[in-house]
Tab-separated table of C-alpha atoms in Angstrom:
chain	number	residue	atom	x	y	z
A	23	MET	CA	46.795	-228.341	-14.982
A	24	ASN	CA	50.206	-227.639	-13.422
A	25	ILE	CA	53.576	-228.304	-15.072
A	26	ARG	CA	54.142	-231.631	-13.274
A	27	GLU	CA	50.809	-232.988	-14.486
A	28	MET	CA	51.685	-231.910	-18.018
A	29	PHE	CA	54.975	-233.820	-17.796
A	30	GLU	CA	53.144	-236.884	-16.494
A	31	GLN	CA	50.692	-236.817	-19.383
A	32	GLU	CA	53.517	-236.421	-21.893
A	33	GLU	CA	55.204	-239.514	-20.464
A	34	HIS	CA	52.167	-241.662	-21.304
A	35	GLN	CA	52.240	-240.369	-24.874
A	36	ARG	CA	55.977	-240.624	-25.401
A	37	LEU	CA	57.402	-243.513	-23.385
A	38	SER	CA	57.426	-247.249	-24.026
A	39	GLU	CA	54.745	-249.424	-22.466
A	40	TYR	CA	57.541	-250.969	-20.394
A	41	ALA	CA	58.721	-247.653	-18.956
A	42	SER	CA	58.047	-246.498	-15.400
A	43	PHE	CA	55.549	-243.648	-15.407
A	44	SER	CA	55.980	-240.958	-12.779
A	45	ASP	CA	52.310	-240.858	-11.829
A	46	GLU	CA	52.307	-244.638	-11.273
A	47	SER	CA	55.189	-244.744	-8.784
A	48	ARG	CA	54.735	-246.947	-5.729
A	49	GLY	CA	55.542	-243.809	-3.793
A	50	ARG	CA	57.533	-242.867	-0.736
A	51	ASP	CA	57.558	-244.364	2.752
A	52	VAL	CA	56.428	-241.003	4.077
A	53	PRO	CA	53.755	-239.422	1.817
A	54	GLU	CA	54.484	-235.875	0.666
A	55	GLU	CA	52.600	-233.137	-1.113
A	56	GLU	CA	53.389	-233.282	-4.826
A	57	SER	CA	55.494	-230.605	-6.503
A	58	ASP	CA	53.751	-228.412	-9.042
A	59	ILE	CA	56.720	-228.400	-11.457
A	60	ARG	CA	58.695	-231.613	-10.864
A	61	THR	CA	57.761	-235.272	-11.110
A	62	VAL	CA	58.585	-237.619	-8.244
A	63	TYR	CA	61.681	-238.918	-10.020
A	64	GLN	CA	62.937	-235.417	-10.800
A	65	ARG	CA	62.672	-234.628	-7.098
A	66	ASP	CA	64.565	-237.805	-6.226
A	67	ARG	CA	67.364	-236.912	-8.634
A	68	ASP	CA	67.649	-233.433	-7.128
A	69	ARG	CA	67.703	-234.752	-3.553
A	70	ILE	CA	70.504	-237.149	-4.430
A	71	ILE	CA	72.629	-234.472	-6.121
A	72	HIS	CA	72.249	-232.160	-3.119
A	73	SER	CA	73.034	-234.875	-0.555
A	74	LYS	CA	76.275	-234.996	1.414
A	75	SER	CA	76.788	-238.641	0.535
A	76	PHE	CA	76.780	-237.816	-3.177
A	77	ARG	CA	79.339	-235.024	-2.736
A	78	ARG	CA	81.657	-237.323	-0.797
A	79	LEU	CA	81.946	-239.657	-3.793
A	80	LYS	CA	84.494	-237.244	-5.301
A	81	HIS	CA	87.046	-238.385	-2.707
A	82	LYS	CA	86.317	-242.116	-2.754
A	83	THR	CA	88.455	-244.591	-4.665
A	84	GLN	CA	87.308	-246.186	-7.900
A	85	VAL	CA	90.294	-248.492	-8.598
A	86	PHE	CA	93.523	-246.631	-7.874
A	87	LEU	CA	94.232	-245.719	-4.230
A	88	ALA	CA	95.792	-242.240	-3.935
A	89	PRO	CA	96.673	-242.006	-7.656
A	90	GLU	CA	99.328	-239.532	-8.762
A	91	GLY	CA	97.452	-237.530	-11.356
A	92	ASP	CA	94.207	-235.663	-11.809
A	93	HIS	CA	92.739	-237.787	-14.608
A	94	TYR	CA	92.062	-241.064	-12.832
A	95	ARG	CA	88.429	-241.867	-12.106
A	96	THR	CA	86.996	-241.436	-8.652
A	97	ARG	CA	83.738	-242.933	-7.458
A	98	LEU	CA	82.025	-239.662	-8.446
A	99	THR	CA	83.348	-239.496	-12.007
A	100	HIS	CA	82.439	-243.164	-12.420
A	101	THR	CA	78.918	-242.318	-11.257
A	102	LEU	CA	78.649	-239.483	-13.787
A	103	GLU	CA	79.816	-241.755	-16.609
A	104	VAL	CA	77.255	-244.392	-15.623
A	105	SER	CA	74.580	-241.690	-15.604
A	106	GLN	CA	75.549	-240.483	-19.080
A	107	ILE	CA	75.510	-243.997	-20.566
A	108	ALA	CA	72.267	-244.909	-18.820
A	109	ARG	CA	70.474	-241.752	-19.935
A	110	THR	CA	71.567	-242.305	-23.533
A	111	ILE	CA	70.139	-245.822	-23.487
A	112	ALA	CA	66.966	-244.787	-21.656
A	113	LYS	CA	66.229	-242.017	-24.134
A	114	ALA	CA	66.797	-244.310	-27.106
A	115	VAL	CA	64.488	-247.064	-25.806
A	116	ARG	CA	61.886	-244.538	-24.585
A	117	CYS	CA	62.257	-245.160	-20.864
A	118	ASN	CA	61.947	-242.677	-18.019
A	119	GLU	CA	65.183	-240.678	-18.118
A	120	ASP	CA	64.563	-238.996	-14.767
A	121	LEU	CA	64.172	-242.293	-12.936
A	122	THR	CA	67.181	-243.722	-14.773
A	123	GLU	CA	69.307	-240.730	-13.839
A	124	ALA	CA	68.231	-240.806	-10.189
A	125	ILE	CA	69.171	-244.491	-9.855
A	126	ALA	CA	72.466	-243.969	-11.677
A	127	LEU	CA	73.493	-241.010	-9.527
A	128	ALA	CA	72.758	-242.933	-6.312
A	129	HIS	CA	73.811	-246.439	-7.284
A	130	ASP	CA	77.220	-246.224	-5.538
A	131	ILE	CA	76.239	-243.865	-2.733
A	132	GLY	CA	76.790	-246.628	-0.178
A	133	HIS	CA	80.439	-247.247	-1.072
A	134	THR	CA	83.136	-247.225	1.585
A	135	PRO	CA	86.446	-245.351	1.499
A	136	PHE	CA	89.192	-247.099	-0.479
A	137	GLY	CA	86.760	-248.709	-2.921
A	138	HIS	CA	85.961	-252.397	-2.674
A	139	VAL	CA	88.882	-252.979	-0.307
A	140	GLY	CA	86.976	-250.977	2.320
A	141	GLU	CA	83.875	-253.066	1.671
A	142	ARG	CA	85.833	-256.298	2.134
A	143	ALA	CA	87.546	-254.946	5.251
A	144	LEU	CA	84.269	-254.036	6.971
A	145	SER	CA	82.842	-257.463	6.101
A	146	SER	CA	85.835	-259.228	7.613
A	147	ILE	CA	86.143	-257.015	10.682
A	148	SER	CA	82.457	-256.856	11.597
A	149	GLY	CA	81.903	-260.569	10.969
A	150	ARG	CA	78.964	-260.039	8.623
A	151	PRO	CA	78.666	-259.188	4.933
A	152	PHE	CA	78.887	-255.503	4.096
A	153	SER	CA	77.493	-254.751	0.626
A	154	HIS	CA	77.633	-251.254	-0.828
A	155	ASN	CA	74.291	-251.696	-2.599
A	156	GLU	CA	72.483	-252.613	0.637
A	157	ASN	CA	74.318	-249.855	2.462
A	158	GLY	CA	73.263	-247.411	-0.257
A	159	VAL	CA	69.631	-248.045	0.611
A	160	ARG	CA	70.431	-247.589	4.295
A	161	VAL	CA	72.167	-244.279	3.523
A	162	VAL	CA	69.177	-242.800	1.688
A	163	GLU	CA	66.630	-244.210	4.137
A	164	LYS	CA	68.249	-243.749	7.556
A	165	ILE	CA	71.558	-241.872	7.483
A	166	GLU	CA	71.222	-238.847	5.193
A	167	LYS	CA	69.902	-235.583	6.645
A	168	ASP	CA	70.968	-236.489	10.175
A	169	GLY	CA	68.843	-239.601	10.278
A	170	GLU	CA	65.780	-238.323	8.425
A	171	GLY	CA	66.748	-239.938	5.126
A	172	LEU	CA	65.928	-238.627	1.670
A	173	ASN	CA	62.491	-240.295	1.481
A	174	LEU	CA	63.091	-241.459	-2.092
A	175	THR	CA	60.547	-243.354	-4.145
A	176	TRP	CA	60.393	-247.135	-4.006
A	177	GLU	CA	61.618	-247.437	-7.612
A	178	VAL	CA	64.833	-245.506	-6.977
A	179	ARG	CA	65.607	-247.488	-3.827
A	180	ASP	CA	64.975	-250.727	-5.713
A	181	GLY	CA	67.415	-249.587	-8.411
A	182	ILE	CA	70.112	-248.809	-5.834
A	183	LEU	CA	69.657	-252.184	-4.146
A	184	ASN	CA	69.669	-254.208	-7.355
A	185	HIS	CA	72.355	-252.612	-9.529
A	186	LYS	CA	74.866	-255.438	-9.007
A	187	THR	CA	75.358	-258.067	-11.723
A	188	SER	CA	73.674	-260.836	-9.734
A	189	CYS	CA	70.561	-258.771	-8.969
A	190	SER	CA	67.343	-258.161	-10.881
A	191	PRO	CA	65.832	-254.664	-10.663
A	192	ALA	CA	62.057	-254.348	-10.736
A	193	THR	CA	62.081	-251.607	-13.377
A	194	LEU	CA	63.511	-251.401	-16.864
A	195	GLU	CA	65.226	-248.181	-15.803
A	196	GLY	CA	66.990	-250.013	-12.976
A	197	ASP	CA	68.045	-252.692	-15.436
A	198	ILE	CA	69.488	-250.002	-17.713
A	199	VAL	CA	71.614	-248.675	-14.851
A	200	ARG	CA	72.739	-252.202	-13.974
A	201	ILE	CA	74.156	-252.811	-17.466
A	202	SER	CA	75.435	-249.227	-17.806
A	203	ASP	CA	77.487	-249.707	-14.646
A	204	LYS	CA	79.282	-252.656	-16.251
A	205	ILE	CA	79.820	-250.829	-19.534
A	206	ALA	CA	81.214	-247.806	-17.707
A	207	TYR	CA	83.574	-249.382	-15.207
A	208	ILE	CA	85.054	-251.986	-17.535
A	209	SER	CA	85.641	-249.336	-20.202
A	210	HIS	CA	87.037	-246.583	-18.006
A	211	ASP	CA	89.056	-248.920	-15.789
A	212	ILE	CA	90.869	-250.093	-18.924
A	213	ASP	CA	91.515	-246.443	-19.775
A	214	ASP	CA	92.908	-245.770	-16.281
A	215	GLY	CA	94.926	-248.980	-16.374
A	216	ILE	CA	96.537	-247.918	-19.647
A	217	ARG	CA	97.225	-244.456	-18.193
A	218	ALA	CA	98.927	-246.105	-15.206
A	219	GLY	CA	101.062	-248.326	-17.431
A	220	VAL	CA	99.491	-251.491	-16.005
A	221	LEU	CA	97.557	-252.361	-19.181
A	222	SER	CA	97.993	-251.774	-22.892
A	223	GLU	CA	95.394	-251.759	-25.625
A	224	ASP	CA	97.387	-254.284	-27.673
A	225	ALA	CA	97.464	-256.762	-24.771
A	226	LEU	CA	93.683	-256.936	-24.343
A	227	PRO	CA	92.153	-260.266	-25.422
A	228	ASP	CA	91.745	-260.294	-29.214
A	229	GLU	CA	88.422	-262.152	-29.074
A	230	CYS	CA	87.004	-259.374	-26.862
A	231	THR	CA	88.310	-256.367	-28.760
A	232	ARG	CA	87.236	-257.903	-32.076
A	233	VAL	CA	83.636	-257.786	-30.851
A	234	LEU	CA	83.641	-254.771	-28.533
A	235	GLY	CA	86.118	-252.449	-30.230
A	236	HIS	CA	89.730	-251.305	-30.025
A	237	SER	CA	89.407	-248.159	-27.919
A	238	THR	CA	87.425	-246.953	-24.912
A	239	ARG	CA	85.308	-244.744	-27.138
A	240	ASP	CA	84.537	-247.533	-29.600
A	241	ARG	CA	83.683	-250.044	-26.876
A	242	ILE	CA	81.231	-247.718	-25.141
A	243	ASP	CA	79.610	-246.717	-28.419
A	244	LYS	CA	79.256	-250.280	-29.696
A	245	MET	CA	77.866	-251.610	-26.432
A	246	ILE	CA	75.314	-248.797	-26.158
A	247	HIS	CA	74.152	-249.485	-29.710
A	248	ASN	CA	73.940	-253.207	-28.999
A	249	VAL	CA	71.903	-252.656	-25.829
A	250	VAL	CA	69.518	-250.297	-27.620
A	251	GLU	CA	69.078	-252.684	-30.546
A	252	HIS	CA	68.212	-255.638	-28.303
A	253	THR	CA	66.173	-253.725	-25.706
A	254	LEU	CA	63.764	-251.806	-27.933
A	255	ASP	CA	60.189	-252.898	-27.197
A	256	SER	CA	61.399	-255.366	-24.556
A	257	PRO	CA	60.635	-255.479	-20.805
A	258	ARG	CA	64.270	-256.282	-19.958
A	259	VAL	CA	67.664	-254.923	-20.960
A	260	LYS	CA	69.625	-257.163	-23.273
A	261	LEU	CA	73.033	-257.422	-24.862
A	262	SER	CA	73.471	-259.920	-27.660
A	263	ASP	CA	74.963	-263.228	-26.525
A	264	GLU	CA	78.196	-262.435	-28.374
A	265	PHE	CA	78.549	-259.031	-26.730
A	266	TRP	CA	77.656	-260.288	-23.251
A	267	THR	CA	80.157	-263.144	-23.485
A	268	SER	CA	82.886	-260.757	-24.653
A	269	LEU	CA	82.068	-258.261	-21.901
A	270	MET	CA	82.260	-260.945	-19.207
A	271	GLU	CA	85.521	-262.284	-20.649
A	272	LEU	CA	86.951	-258.780	-20.612
A	273	ARG	CA	85.752	-258.358	-17.007
A	274	LYS	CA	87.505	-261.620	-16.091
A	275	TYR	CA	90.666	-260.358	-17.760
A	276	MET	CA	90.454	-257.125	-15.763
A	277	PHE	CA	90.260	-259.040	-12.482
A	278	GLU	CA	93.311	-261.073	-13.437
A	279	THR	CA	95.456	-258.214	-14.702
A	280	LEU	CA	94.236	-254.998	-13.081
A	281	TYR	CA	92.020	-255.403	-10.029
A	282	THR	CA	94.404	-257.893	-8.402
A	283	ASN	CA	97.611	-256.442	-9.870
A	284	PRO	CA	100.330	-255.946	-7.200
A	285	VAL	CA	101.143	-252.474	-8.591
A	286	VAL	CA	97.541	-251.361	-8.182
A	287	LYS	CA	96.947	-253.152	-4.890
A	288	LYS	CA	100.233	-252.427	-3.093
A	289	GLU	CA	98.527	-249.934	-0.753
A	290	GLU	CA	95.506	-252.123	0.041
A	291	GLU	CA	96.948	-253.633	3.217
A	292	LYS	CA	97.473	-250.133	4.626
A	293	ALA	CA	93.876	-249.200	3.781
A	294	THR	CA	92.614	-252.385	5.435
A	295	ASP	CA	94.651	-251.604	8.550
A	296	ILE	CA	93.143	-248.114	8.729
A	297	ILE	CA	89.621	-249.554	8.572
A	298	GLN	CA	90.550	-252.142	11.223
A	299	PHE	CA	91.974	-249.541	13.611
A	300	LEU	CA	88.986	-247.219	13.185
A	301	TYR	CA	86.469	-250.000	13.712
A	302	ASP	CA	88.193	-251.281	16.865
A	303	TYR	CA	88.527	-247.776	18.269
A	304	TYR	CA	84.890	-246.799	17.807
A	305	MET	CA	83.626	-250.144	19.050
A	306	GLN	CA	85.449	-249.388	22.295
A	307	ASN	CA	84.659	-245.659	22.264
A	308	ALA	CA	81.213	-245.361	20.720
A	309	ASP	CA	80.645	-242.121	22.599
A	310	ALA	CA	83.332	-240.538	20.387
A	311	LEU	CA	81.113	-240.924	17.317
A	312	PRO	CA	79.392	-237.796	15.962
A	313	ASP	CA	76.074	-236.942	17.609
A	314	GLU	CA	73.861	-238.256	14.810
A	315	PHE	CA	75.467	-241.692	15.171
A	316	THR	CA	75.386	-241.831	18.963
A	317	HIS	CA	71.711	-240.891	18.658
A	318	MET	CA	71.149	-243.941	16.455
A	319	ILE	CA	72.677	-246.134	19.157
A	320	SER	CA	70.500	-244.538	21.837
A	321	GLU	CA	67.496	-245.315	19.637
A	322	GLY	CA	68.375	-249.015	19.726
A	323	GLU	CA	70.606	-249.483	16.658
A	324	ASP	CA	73.335	-252.130	16.975
A	325	VAL	CA	76.691	-250.521	17.842
A	326	SER	CA	78.625	-252.477	15.207
A	327	THR	CA	76.129	-251.451	12.519
A	328	VAL	CA	76.421	-247.772	13.460
A	329	VAL	CA	80.223	-247.911	13.561
A	330	CYS	CA	80.157	-249.418	10.063
A	331	ASP	CA	77.750	-246.649	8.993
A	332	TYR	CA	80.177	-243.981	10.168
A	333	ILE	CA	83.282	-245.539	8.625
A	334	ALA	CA	81.530	-246.351	5.341
A	335	GLY	CA	80.512	-242.713	4.964
A	336	MET	CA	84.096	-241.476	5.189
A	337	THR	CA	86.076	-240.374	2.172
A	338	ASP	CA	89.553	-241.796	1.649
A	339	ASN	CA	91.093	-238.517	2.816
A	340	TYR	CA	88.933	-238.229	5.913
A	341	ALA	CA	89.579	-241.830	6.972
A	342	VAL	CA	93.324	-241.177	6.806
A	343	GLU	CA	92.896	-237.881	8.672
A	344	VAL	CA	90.866	-239.478	11.491
A	345	PHE	CA	93.348	-242.356	11.717
A	346	GLN	CA	96.249	-239.943	12.020
A	347	GLY	CA	94.443	-237.902	14.646
A	348	LEU	CA	93.689	-240.979	16.754
A	349	PHE	CA	96.856	-243.048	16.423
A	350	ILE	CA	99.761	-240.829	15.333
A	351	PRO	CA	101.273	-238.165	17.619
A	352	SER	CA	100.456	-234.711	16.310
A	353	SER	CA	104.101	-233.689	15.991
A	354	TRP	CA	104.696	-236.661	13.681
A	355	ASN	CA	101.632	-235.711	11.624
A	356	LYS	CA	103.311	-232.434	10.742
A	357	MET	CA	106.592	-233.948	9.594
């Protein structure tokens, strides 16, 4: 028996009946020889960590565009916080930690530069909905590794696709990531908002903080405990009704006071203009795209889709750099 098979046997002895077992995965689109030391979900996690798309998350906006300070979250640090919360829950409820971690690490891999403003801009400009969760699946299936994709398991791709609030993942591990994403971003966005002077702990809704806690640390800890308590021996992830209502009320408050705050969003129009200019330019000059993207067009992919692929993969910094190179005289760039 090799090490992988030993791990697979241990899963059946240790994990909940509702967990996803590595040796029962629905597999990959392209069959591969099994590893002798890693399960399929361990391999998926490793592929994601070593992917270019994952590394680029460090320079993609979470909430604050071009923040002045090193302690604001980026899309990468958000991803790591989601992974930590999700793994804690998965371990406590005896789910597959490797699958949970793989989904968590890849759940935002399809995000555009400039956060959700980039997503909205591409939707408006291209004339069709652009969703980062759907694009995340496209990234791991068709864009990574110069068009080869990462050939991830079905369960991980399902988790990426269905991590949004309105979706329903097929696995309990995907459901854990879905709720962990909400716990993470609402908690750490409050922390960043307080750091930026846009929010204050005392101004948060009393009915929410009474239930969820009076600090970022307390809120994360209490919500994790609540999820674990209501998810043990259950096929779906649950928060108590009181906690879920408070979390959604706090989320509503964040949209009203932070996500649409003029101080936070004052640079959004500039970001939207950059996306607009880049899209228009590459639609008219598709031959200027990198080779792997022009190859996709030659293989029959829709030009607009490929242009969106290229722009969505950019970091904030790179989008600005390309914009400057295309539309601003070089002498002005150096001023």
